[in-house]
């Protein structure tokens, strides 16, 4: 009997964007990278899209996109960031999904996820519905099909959550083995389960109160722990042997599935070169007699569940106490000092729950004036978030009862308020050991932004009771005396208004640097500049448009730069008094990214040799020509160019972007069958670090 193997990887990072800017600001703890998203992309997301399989000498035998051979899900907010900030990694994921459709009989390997990584059993029914609806819509937007499966944040589950999945057409999800309470065969009696009594090699069906059913897979706990927390990823052959052993052991008495589930960041970030070990294991599965690599959707289609299961409600994979990690000091933490506690979790949850109720009331009361159905409009708002400007207008035409600019702006403010109200429940805010952590400060930023939006629609009186409740959440040490102080201190530095962006625009004009792009705001203006030997002045008018709400504001600006350390700006709103309306900014008052841009423009340290840059560009161009060549003669010409250029680069000790060049070479060699192609191909392959005779 053929045994089946599947590896699931849950790829996720919490939303990190400044809620006023919708841009990720520098995170010093991620140094030397700009932020944690960027760091983990370099360490995990990109490597898994082009994982190296090497020989004993460290030379590359093959490059494979791991995503195309495993089961995986990406958090929607992470994929959104990748699309704009790491497009190569985003493209690797989309390409792999297409590959998996072919490899696994028309069943793609990508799973959806509730949109904002809320702990679903602790969410309100409305939030649960919206989170699933947004997750499904985002999946369709990216992958062009409806999802068959959905990964639950922290695998936190109850029957209401499974109902929400089934209602939206989700056929299955994946849980930890301890989340199964009891099972029975058709016509048999229920059998209670202990921690080791569950057969994880088959799918189960869970009956739901509505009469629907959903299939459940329970991953192998011991193997998953060995991959995530032990040293199994130090050797890809060892990983393959463990899992093929499981597959053979379970491959009797009908089709069986040996499968594991871990955080996707395990492969490369938590365990260096884990992406390479995974690639070796996948290659081994494909050649192992009697073992078939599959994904959940394919296995389920071929082997519908027979056994019935009842879940243990309000459980998760990462809390031994159910879902208490996200609402109490249950004992689960990530370390810290011996006298630290997580007693802050309960009052934080209570304060945010109460604020969420207040924001829901505001949304419903004020939404009746602008929406045909406020809550259904919120469910559909993902269409506007993901859509073009025309699609945003179509959304308003569908759901907004007014066509005036003022009321449409009000509609978007209310919807943005609700988006932030859900973001403030992102699970990572409770996961770690202290209130001062960047994840908890991030969810408090979303609360502050939601309060700002409530105030912008005329609602007063919400901040004080919320802040009073938040003060009851007491952290560990002086960095986090209580939640109120953390929120007030953090939002003072994070909050960005149109005036700040106008000042940044003027400062960049005077310093003669390009202003950083911002997804949430559009900046347009007219200006004039005057330059002298040691000074540059700029004056102009600028319009700042909030792309989320449609609000627009105009400013007059003046700026003077006497070098990267001395930049002064004056800004006043159009229509204010000519004498008393000016607001003054010095360099220290500007946004961090603006200060960094101005300083970097004048920092020549570490810049590469321009002749090297030219040579690298010529190598890239030759490789592009090779990939796009249409004849053997063209290929020979570009191979000759590549060989000569790379030989010259070696002689001059030019530091080449080998990762990128290796990927390009592998794409061409795999497609063209350039194995043992001749001396030129062998020479280029060797220079790029491949085994002799090109990739194989």
XYZ file of C-alpha atoms in Angstrom:
696
model
C 0.000 0.000 0.000
C 1.398 3.389 -1.029
C 2.049 5.721 1.922
C 1.453 9.469 1.714
C 3.553 12.322 3.137
C 2.643 15.996 3.590
C 4.471 18.890 5.266
C 2.456 21.967 6.212
C 4.155 25.310 6.910
C 2.294 28.250 8.471
C 4.006 31.460 7.319
C 3.011 34.507 9.310
C 4.224 37.795 10.728
C 2.040 40.214 12.680
C 1.065 43.458 10.930
C 3.915 45.896 11.601
C 2.765 48.991 9.703
C 2.444 52.317 11.456
C -1.379 52.650 11.412
C -1.211 56.320 10.438
C 1.248 55.726 7.580
C 0.586 52.101 6.538
C 4.368 51.742 6.246
C 6.703 49.611 8.357
C 9.094 51.865 10.244
C 12.619 50.857 11.349
C 12.718 48.138 14.039
C 16.170 48.270 15.703
C 15.770 44.785 17.192
C 15.819 43.400 13.625
C 19.242 44.934 12.900
C 21.051 44.899 10.536
C 17.773 44.772 8.606
C 15.234 47.581 8.444
C 12.517 45.554 10.186
C 11.526 42.008 11.103
C 9.508 41.448 7.941
C 12.557 42.238 5.846
C 14.849 40.119 7.994
C 12.658 37.018 7.922
C 12.036 37.446 4.196
C 15.790 37.260 3.617
C 16.252 34.372 6.051
C 13.180 32.288 5.204
C 10.632 33.433 2.618
C 13.019 33.993 -0.288
C 15.278 30.983 0.464
C 12.289 28.638 0.485
C 11.344 29.896 -2.961
C 14.782 28.965 -4.313
C 16.238 26.373 -1.945
C 19.673 24.979 -2.800
C 20.372 21.250 -2.854
C 24.154 20.854 -2.693
C 26.685 18.046 -2.986
C 29.344 17.102 -0.428
C 31.610 19.861 -1.745
C 28.924 22.508 -1.303
C 28.283 22.924 -5.021
C 24.679 23.296 -6.190
C 22.985 20.211 -7.646
C 19.554 21.787 -8.021
C 17.367 24.699 -6.933
C 13.757 24.092 -6.001
C 10.773 26.156 -4.948
C 9.814 24.376 -1.722
C 6.380 26.007 -1.665
C 5.306 24.015 -4.709
C 5.825 20.665 -2.941
C 4.427 21.345 0.528
C 1.133 22.511 2.002
C 1.357 26.120 3.148
C -0.510 29.219 4.179
C 0.630 32.825 4.357
C -1.028 35.418 6.549
C -2.952 37.793 4.244
C -1.420 40.908 5.795
C 2.055 39.410 5.329
C 1.321 38.635 1.668
C 0.080 42.209 1.235
C 3.383 43.527 2.591
C 5.344 41.099 0.404
C 3.474 42.189 -2.717
C 4.644 45.794 -2.284
C 7.942 45.390 -0.411
C 9.249 41.933 -1.406
C 7.722 41.294 -4.854
C 10.216 38.562 -5.776
C 9.214 36.510 -2.721
C 5.528 37.175 -3.431
C 5.984 35.948 -7.013
C 7.680 32.759 -5.779
C 4.615 31.938 -3.664
C 2.184 32.519 -6.539
C 4.316 30.495 -8.959
C 4.496 27.620 -6.477
C 0.728 27.530 -6.093
C 0.395 27.060 -9.866
C 3.018 24.302 -9.755
C 1.167 22.539 -6.947
C -2.070 22.505 -8.936
C -0.302 20.466 -11.601
C 1.631 18.298 -9.152
C -1.337 17.371 -6.958
C -4.125 16.633 -9.405
C -5.671 20.091 -9.591
C -5.559 20.673 -5.821
C -3.413 23.666 -4.939
C -1.234 23.585 -1.840
C -2.074 27.081 -0.590
C -4.523 27.390 2.315
C -6.340 30.543 3.339
C -6.259 32.132 6.807
C -8.584 34.476 8.736
C -7.411 37.917 7.741
C -5.940 39.501 10.888
C -4.783 36.464 12.915
C -7.351 36.899 15.667
C -7.906 34.127 18.193
C -11.195 33.067 16.680
C -12.930 31.534 19.751
C -12.387 34.860 21.579
C -13.691 36.986 18.692
C -17.236 38.321 18.434
C -19.532 36.529 15.964
C -19.368 39.560 13.661
C -15.577 39.670 13.742
C -15.373 35.929 13.144
C -17.557 36.244 10.058
C -15.637 39.213 8.688
C -12.256 37.599 9.319
C -13.192 34.473 7.380
C -14.885 36.458 4.589
C -11.833 38.717 4.211
C -9.457 35.742 4.310
C -11.380 33.979 1.533
C -11.578 37.171 -0.565
C -7.858 37.872 -0.188
C -7.075 34.285 -1.212
C -9.218 34.578 -4.352
C -7.585 37.910 -5.158
C -4.063 36.454 -5.006
C -4.456 32.874 -6.182
C -7.398 33.156 -8.571
C -9.399 30.350 -6.986
C -11.441 29.634 -3.898
C -9.598 28.015 -0.967
C -10.291 24.402 -0.084
C -8.671 24.668 3.355
C -8.099 27.371 5.940
C -5.454 27.526 8.662
C -6.760 28.851 11.978
C -4.535 31.316 13.897
C -2.699 29.320 16.588
C -5.098 26.496 15.546
C -7.467 28.011 18.132
C -10.835 26.378 17.562
C -14.424 26.030 18.704
C -17.582 24.918 16.921
C -18.636 28.476 16.078
C -15.322 28.995 14.289
C -15.724 25.777 12.316
C -19.266 26.869 11.416
C -17.874 30.129 10.024
C -15.382 28.185 7.900
C -17.991 25.754 6.575
C -20.391 28.615 5.822
C -17.753 30.112 3.509
C -17.120 26.852 1.650
C -13.998 25.731 3.519
C -13.687 21.944 3.337
C -10.964 21.303 5.950
C -8.576 22.687 8.529
C -5.567 21.332 10.463
C -5.379 20.954 14.246
C -2.994 19.639 16.899
C -3.610 16.050 18.046
C -4.546 17.097 21.593
C -7.459 19.119 20.164
C -9.386 15.920 19.357
C -11.709 14.961 22.201
C -13.283 11.698 21.074
C -13.840 9.656 17.924
C -16.149 6.970 16.633
C -16.522 4.699 13.648
C -19.790 4.669 11.686
C -22.429 3.071 13.886
C -19.954 2.685 16.754
C -19.636 4.198 20.219
C -17.690 7.312 21.051
C -14.155 6.637 22.285
C -12.556 9.255 24.549
C -8.979 10.140 23.640
C -5.893 10.781 25.707
C -2.878 12.683 24.389
C -1.497 9.703 22.451
C -4.615 7.814 21.451
C -5.440 9.556 18.172
C -4.599 8.066 14.784
C -3.229 11.141 12.961
C -2.861 9.376 9.599
C -6.479 9.781 8.442
C -8.917 12.648 7.973
C -11.917 12.988 10.276
C -15.309 14.595 9.869
C -16.714 17.003 12.439
C -20.490 17.406 12.470
C -21.634 20.975 13.137
C -24.796 22.266 14.836
C -26.035 23.705 11.543
C -26.043 20.250 9.943
C -22.904 21.002 7.928
C -19.688 19.020 8.215
C -16.020 19.928 7.955
C -13.001 17.637 7.559
C -10.209 17.829 10.112
C -6.584 16.713 9.914
C -4.558 16.300 13.124
C -0.804 16.572 12.527
C 1.790 14.229 14.042
C 2.795 15.972 17.253
C 6.108 14.231 17.980
C 7.487 14.702 14.467
C 6.323 18.320 14.322
C 8.018 19.086 17.656
C 11.232 17.417 16.497
C 11.310 19.645 13.416
C 10.408 22.849 15.261
C 12.334 22.511 18.507
C 14.936 19.745 18.207
C 17.807 19.353 15.741
C 16.023 17.413 13.034
C 16.524 20.225 10.500
C 20.301 20.061 10.818
C 20.257 17.195 8.310
C 17.767 16.942 5.454
C 18.425 13.216 5.087
C 17.559 12.674 8.761
C 14.332 14.631 8.301
C 13.484 12.540 5.253
C 14.270 9.291 7.056
C 12.055 10.194 10.025
C 9.084 11.110 7.854
C 9.466 8.265 5.364
C 9.698 5.940 8.348
C 6.407 7.356 9.615
C 4.912 6.954 6.152
C 5.941 3.307 5.838
C 4.863 2.545 9.392
C 1.403 3.994 8.755
C 1.038 2.792 5.184
C -1.050 -0.322 5.906
C -4.772 -0.984 6.202
C -5.854 1.591 3.634
C -4.446 4.971 2.564
C -2.601 6.729 5.374
C -1.064 10.216 5.587
C 2.093 10.964 7.578
C 2.064 14.725 8.065
C 3.513 17.483 10.198
C 2.747 21.171 10.754
C 5.133 23.883 11.954
C 5.664 27.607 11.639
C 7.047 28.258 8.167
C 9.791 30.436 9.653
C 11.231 27.207 11.096
C 12.780 26.628 7.676
C 15.554 29.211 7.540
C 14.839 31.767 10.260
C 14.531 29.688 13.432
C 16.878 27.028 12.010
C 19.584 28.319 9.676
C 19.557 26.523 6.298
C 16.332 24.760 7.266
C 15.096 25.603 3.777
C 17.915 23.479 2.342
C 17.139 20.573 4.669
C 13.494 20.774 3.606
C 14.519 20.721 -0.063
C 16.632 17.604 0.487
C 13.733 15.885 2.259
C 11.294 16.772 -0.523
C 13.694 15.453 -3.142
C 14.018 12.220 -1.180
C 10.233 11.806 -0.887
C 9.942 12.067 -4.660
C 12.385 9.189 -5.148
C 11.476 6.979 -2.172
C 9.764 3.725 -3.269
C 6.272 3.359 -1.883
C 6.036 6.990 -0.704
C 3.865 9.584 -2.391
C 4.218 13.311 -1.709
C 0.768 14.908 -1.508
C -1.181 17.784 0.006
C -4.268 17.812 2.207
C -6.758 18.742 -0.497
C -5.622 15.936 -2.803
C -5.597 13.340 -0.009
C -9.068 14.429 1.116
C -10.478 14.223 -2.411
C -9.127 10.692 -2.821
C -9.866 9.524 0.733
C -13.035 11.106 2.191
C -13.183 10.816 5.989
C -15.006 7.870 7.497
C -14.331 8.364 11.198
C -16.166 11.088 13.115
C -14.473 13.322 15.662
C -15.545 15.797 18.310
C -13.041 18.559 19.002
C -12.018 19.915 22.379
C -13.397 23.443 22.146
C -11.386 26.518 23.071
C -8.048 24.819 22.507
C -4.980 25.794 20.461
C -1.581 24.422 19.443
C 0.487 26.947 21.432
C -1.214 27.122 24.840
C -1.467 24.155 27.178
C -4.381 25.895 28.888
C -6.677 26.235 25.870
C -6.894 29.856 24.729
C -5.941 31.417 28.070
C -2.652 32.741 26.714
C -4.659 35.488 25.019
C -6.691 36.563 28.050
C -4.949 35.570 31.314
C -1.685 34.881 33.123
C -1.949 31.150 32.408
C 1.735 30.376 32.770
C 2.606 30.316 29.060
C 5.226 32.912 28.171
C 8.459 33.426 26.267
C 10.756 33.991 29.233
C 11.803 37.203 30.952
C 12.992 37.907 34.492
C 12.101 35.536 37.324
C 9.674 38.018 38.897
C 7.859 38.854 35.659
C 4.232 37.935 35.145
C 1.691 38.204 32.380
C -1.053 39.503 34.668
C -1.383 42.409 32.214
C -3.060 40.124 29.669
C -6.504 40.030 31.330
C -6.982 43.797 31.773
C -5.611 44.394 28.269
C -8.187 41.990 26.817
C -10.975 43.526 28.922
C -10.065 47.085 27.901
C -9.940 46.206 24.208
C -13.176 44.186 24.409
C -14.952 47.202 25.911
C -13.455 49.558 23.316
C -14.499 47.176 20.536
C -18.079 47.275 21.820
C -18.014 51.083 21.869
C -16.572 51.260 18.359
C -19.221 48.821 17.118
C -21.925 51.081 18.546
C -20.388 54.123 16.821
C -20.119 52.223 13.545
C -23.710 51.035 13.702
C -25.223 54.350 14.849
C -23.354 56.565 12.401
C -23.188 53.937 9.688
C -26.968 53.863 9.312
C -26.761 57.357 7.790
C -24.336 56.324 5.025
C -24.659 52.541 4.468
C -27.559 50.460 3.232
C -26.367 47.741 5.659
C -23.353 48.708 7.832
C -22.188 45.223 8.842
C -22.589 43.677 5.410
C -20.698 46.674 4.037
C -17.874 45.884 6.477
C -17.781 42.278 5.254
C -17.486 43.583 1.681
C -14.912 46.283 2.519
C -12.081 43.891 1.620
C -13.055 44.524 -2.024
C -12.114 48.175 -1.571
C -8.955 47.382 0.415
C -7.654 45.091 -2.325
C -9.181 46.950 -5.260
C -8.214 49.700 -7.657
C -9.502 53.248 -7.336
C -12.349 52.349 -9.705
C -13.215 49.321 -7.573
C -13.242 51.476 -4.455
C -15.738 53.767 -6.149
C -17.821 50.759 -7.186
C -17.811 49.581 -3.572
C -19.175 52.970 -2.488
C -21.779 52.925 -5.256
C -22.926 49.523 -3.999
C -23.020 50.146 -0.262
C -23.080 53.902 0.350
C -26.474 55.632 0.278
C -25.009 59.046 -0.562
C -22.871 60.360 -3.398
C -21.573 63.481 -1.625
C -17.823 63.619 -0.982
C -18.374 64.370 2.714
C -20.536 61.335 3.356
C -18.303 59.031 1.312
C -15.340 60.203 3.351
C -17.373 59.502 6.485
C -18.107 55.991 5.173
C -14.424 55.222 4.681
C -13.494 56.665 8.082
C -16.029 54.370 9.741
C -14.758 51.345 7.837
C -11.136 52.155 8.622
C -12.127 52.522 12.270
C -13.536 48.986 12.147
C -10.464 47.619 10.356
C -8.281 48.976 13.161
C -10.758 47.665 15.740
C -10.077 44.140 14.432
C -6.332 44.678 14.056
C -6.075 45.541 17.752
C -6.894 41.890 18.532
C -3.951 40.458 16.544
C -2.889 37.439 18.595
C 0.795 38.386 18.947
C -0.181 41.249 21.262
C -0.703 38.688 24.055
C 1.757 35.982 23.061
C 5.013 37.314 24.479
C 6.244 38.149 27.938
C 5.730 41.875 28.432
C 3.427 44.763 27.726
C 6.398 46.747 26.351
C 7.078 44.296 23.509
C 6.776 45.584 19.951
C 3.827 43.269 19.247
C 1.755 44.593 22.174
C 2.678 48.192 21.413
C 1.543 47.565 17.848
C -1.981 46.512 18.827
C -2.191 49.540 21.121
C -1.280 51.710 18.139
C -4.264 50.261 16.292
C -6.469 51.113 19.273
C -5.152 54.695 19.238
C -5.760 54.981 15.496
C -9.314 53.647 15.914
C -9.940 56.272 18.597
C -8.613 59.001 16.282
C -11.004 57.871 13.561
C -13.923 57.766 16.010
C -13.120 61.341 16.980
C -12.919 62.330 13.296
C -16.553 61.240 12.795
C -17.682 63.339 15.753
C -17.663 60.737 18.529
C -16.376 62.095 21.836
C -15.870 60.506 25.207
C -14.360 57.160 24.180
C -10.681 57.670 25.078
C -10.913 58.327 28.812
C -12.796 55.199 29.958
C -10.611 53.070 27.666
C -7.398 54.605 28.980
C -8.576 54.228 32.561
C -9.188 50.513 31.987
C -5.892 50.182 30.157
C -4.063 51.621 33.160
C -5.013 48.441 35.044
C -2.740 46.453 32.716
C 0.596 46.698 34.534
C 3.744 45.567 32.797
C 7.126 44.397 34.047
C 9.585 47.164 34.855
C 9.961 50.833 33.940
C 9.519 50.344 30.183
C 5.876 49.373 30.717
C 4.457 50.792 33.944
C 0.955 50.303 32.557
C -0.930 50.073 29.285
C -2.095 53.677 29.325
C 1.439 55.039 29.582
C 2.683 52.669 26.884
C -0.088 53.733 24.481
C 0.278 57.460 25.152
C 4.082 57.442 24.820
C 4.095 55.259 21.724
C 1.284 57.017 19.874
C 2.956 60.397 20.423
C 5.883 59.276 18.289
C 3.892 57.097 15.867
C 0.984 59.420 15.071
C 1.361 61.080 11.666
C -0.879 63.793 10.269
C -1.054 65.533 6.918
C 0.953 68.451 8.341
C 3.879 66.101 9.120
C 3.862 64.751 5.576
C 3.827 68.249 4.117
C 6.883 69.103 6.234
C 8.668 65.927 5.077
C 7.906 66.790 1.441
C 9.345 70.282 1.807
C 12.430 69.047 3.668
C 13.222 66.548 0.915
C 12.840 69.284 -1.712
C 15.295 71.497 0.100
C 17.746 68.634 0.707
C 17.380 67.517 -2.936
C 16.480 63.931 -2.052
C 13.580 61.746 -3.128
C 10.793 61.584 -0.565
C 9.865 58.059 0.548
C 6.735 56.609 -1.024
C 3.757 56.036 1.237
C 0.879 53.717 0.352
C -1.629 55.452 2.613
C -1.075 59.003 1.400
C -0.686 60.663 -1.984
C 1.472 63.787 -2.089
C 1.318 66.192 -5.042
C 2.632 69.730 -5.272
C 4.189 72.594 -7.172
C 7.421 74.207 -6.072
C 10.483 76.293 -6.859
C 14.029 75.864 -5.565
C 17.061 78.135 -5.315
C 20.577 76.794 -4.705
C 23.798 78.390 -3.508
C 27.252 76.988 -2.670
C 26.248 75.790 0.805
C 22.505 76.249 0.914
C 19.348 75.206 -0.926
C 15.887 76.699 -0.425
C 12.500 75.421 -1.556
C 9.021 76.904 -1.504
C 5.754 75.525 -2.800
C 2.242 74.265 -2.226
C 1.362 70.646 -1.594
C -1.850 68.618 -1.397
C -1.930 65.597 0.917
C -4.636 63.028 0.101
C -5.512 60.209 2.512
C -5.937 57.252 0.152
C -7.932 55.333 2.781
C -10.631 57.920 3.454
C -10.447 60.336 0.493
C -9.774 63.347 2.740
C -7.570 66.048 1.184
C -5.649 68.925 2.772
C -3.461 71.631 1.202
C -0.449 73.443 2.672
C 2.032 76.194 1.868
C 5.625 75.139 2.606
C 9.037 76.749 2.876
C 12.284 74.912 3.608
C 15.991 75.698 3.918
C 18.839 73.143 3.921
C 22.406 73.981 4.894
C 23.565 70.362 4.735
C 22.222 67.019 5.966
C 22.280 68.070 9.627
C 20.651 71.484 9.275
C 17.225 71.431 7.632
C 14.437 73.799 8.681
C 10.843 73.793 7.457
C 7.793 76.034 7.876
C 4.302 74.794 6.946
C 0.846 76.336 7.172
C -2.550 75.091 5.988
C -3.987 76.841 2.950
C -6.592 79.299 4.185
C -5.012 79.959 7.564
C -3.704 83.355 8.572
C -0.604 84.374 6.629
C 1.251 85.476 9.767
C 0.045 83.230 12.578
C -0.555 79.919 10.767
C 3.042 78.734 10.303
C 4.283 75.603 12.089
C 8.056 75.209 12.311
C 10.014 71.933 12.037
C 13.679 71.180 12.551
C 15.365 67.988 11.368
C 14.698 66.231 14.683
C 10.944 66.888 14.282
C 10.711 65.052 10.961
C 9.732 61.429 10.462
C 12.560 58.847 10.939
C 12.429 57.758 7.298
C 12.767 61.369 6.144
C 15.769 61.962 8.399
C 17.344 58.731 7.150
C 16.781 59.671 3.492
C 18.362 63.095 3.953
C 21.349 61.632 5.802
C 21.847 58.730 3.373
C 22.001 61.044 0.358
C 25.134 62.632 1.786
C 26.717 59.464 3.163
C 29.271 58.125 0.678
C 30.657 55.427 2.997
C 30.107 51.887 1.779
C 29.088 52.804 -1.750
C 30.195 50.282 -4.363
C 32.621 50.958 -7.178
C 30.574 52.324 -10.139
C 32.650 50.215 -12.559
C 31.645 47.121 -10.581
C 28.010 48.202 -10.734
C 28.326 48.487 -14.507
C 29.883 45.024 -14.781
C 27.139 43.466 -12.623
C 24.512 45.119 -14.800
C 26.172 43.723 -17.928
C 26.130 40.235 -16.374
C 22.445 40.635 -15.544
C 21.713 41.792 -19.091
C 23.571 38.834 -20.590
C 21.686 36.428 -18.333
C 18.372 38.069 -19.296
C 19.345 37.672 -22.934
C 20.138 34.004 -22.348
C 16.775 33.407 -20.643
C 14.931 35.125 -23.511
C 16.991 33.750 -26.406
C 15.070 32.083 -29.212
C 17.851 30.276 -31.083
C 20.906 28.177 -30.407
C 23.141 30.853 -31.908
C 21.742 33.465 -29.528
C 22.320 31.142 -26.592
C 25.948 30.548 -27.586
C 26.519 34.306 -27.944
C 25.063 35.099 -24.531
C 26.902 32.162 -22.924
C 30.161 33.525 -24.321
C 29.366 36.985 -22.965
C 28.497 35.554 -19.549
C 31.642 33.460 -19.374
C 33.877 36.380 -20.325
C 32.191 38.818 -17.945
C 32.289 36.398 -15.026
C 35.909 35.565 -15.698
C 36.697 39.264 -15.589
C 34.666 39.644 -12.377
C 36.676 36.839 -10.780
C 39.959 38.447 -11.821
C 38.924 41.826 -10.390
C 37.404 40.296 -7.204
C 33.996 41.828 -7.881
C 31.396 40.815 -5.291
C 28.590 39.442 -7.465
C 24.940 39.001 -6.408
C 25.374 35.230 -6.701
C 21.977 34.291 -5.265
C 20.122 36.223 -7.948
C 22.417 35.068 -10.764
C 22.211 31.421 -9.698
C 18.419 31.595 -9.753
C 18.424 33.063 -13.263
C 20.864 30.448 -14.521
C 18.813 27.623 -13.006
C 15.615 28.912 -14.637
C 17.283 28.888 -18.046
C 19.142 25.603 -17.608
C 16.062 23.767 -16.315
C 13.866 25.033 -19.131
C 16.363 24.582 -21.963
C 17.777 21.237 -20.880
C 21.278 22.680 -20.778
C 22.749 19.701 -18.924
C 26.190 18.873 -20.281
C 25.647 21.586 -22.915
C 29.311 22.191 -23.656
C 32.396 23.947 -22.356
C 30.837 27.417 -22.131
C 27.806 26.209 -20.180
C 30.045 24.149 -17.884
C 32.328 27.133 -17.298
C 29.462 29.491 -16.388
C 27.861 26.843 -14.166
C 31.119 26.281 -12.275
C 31.678 30.021 -11.825
C 28.173 30.303 -10.351
C 28.791 27.460 -7.897
C 26.966 24.593 -9.617
C 28.304 21.063 -9.947
C 30.345 20.197 -13.022
C 28.446 19.762 -16.264
C 25.824 22.301 -15.191
C 22.857 21.743 -12.942
C 21.500 18.248 -12.612
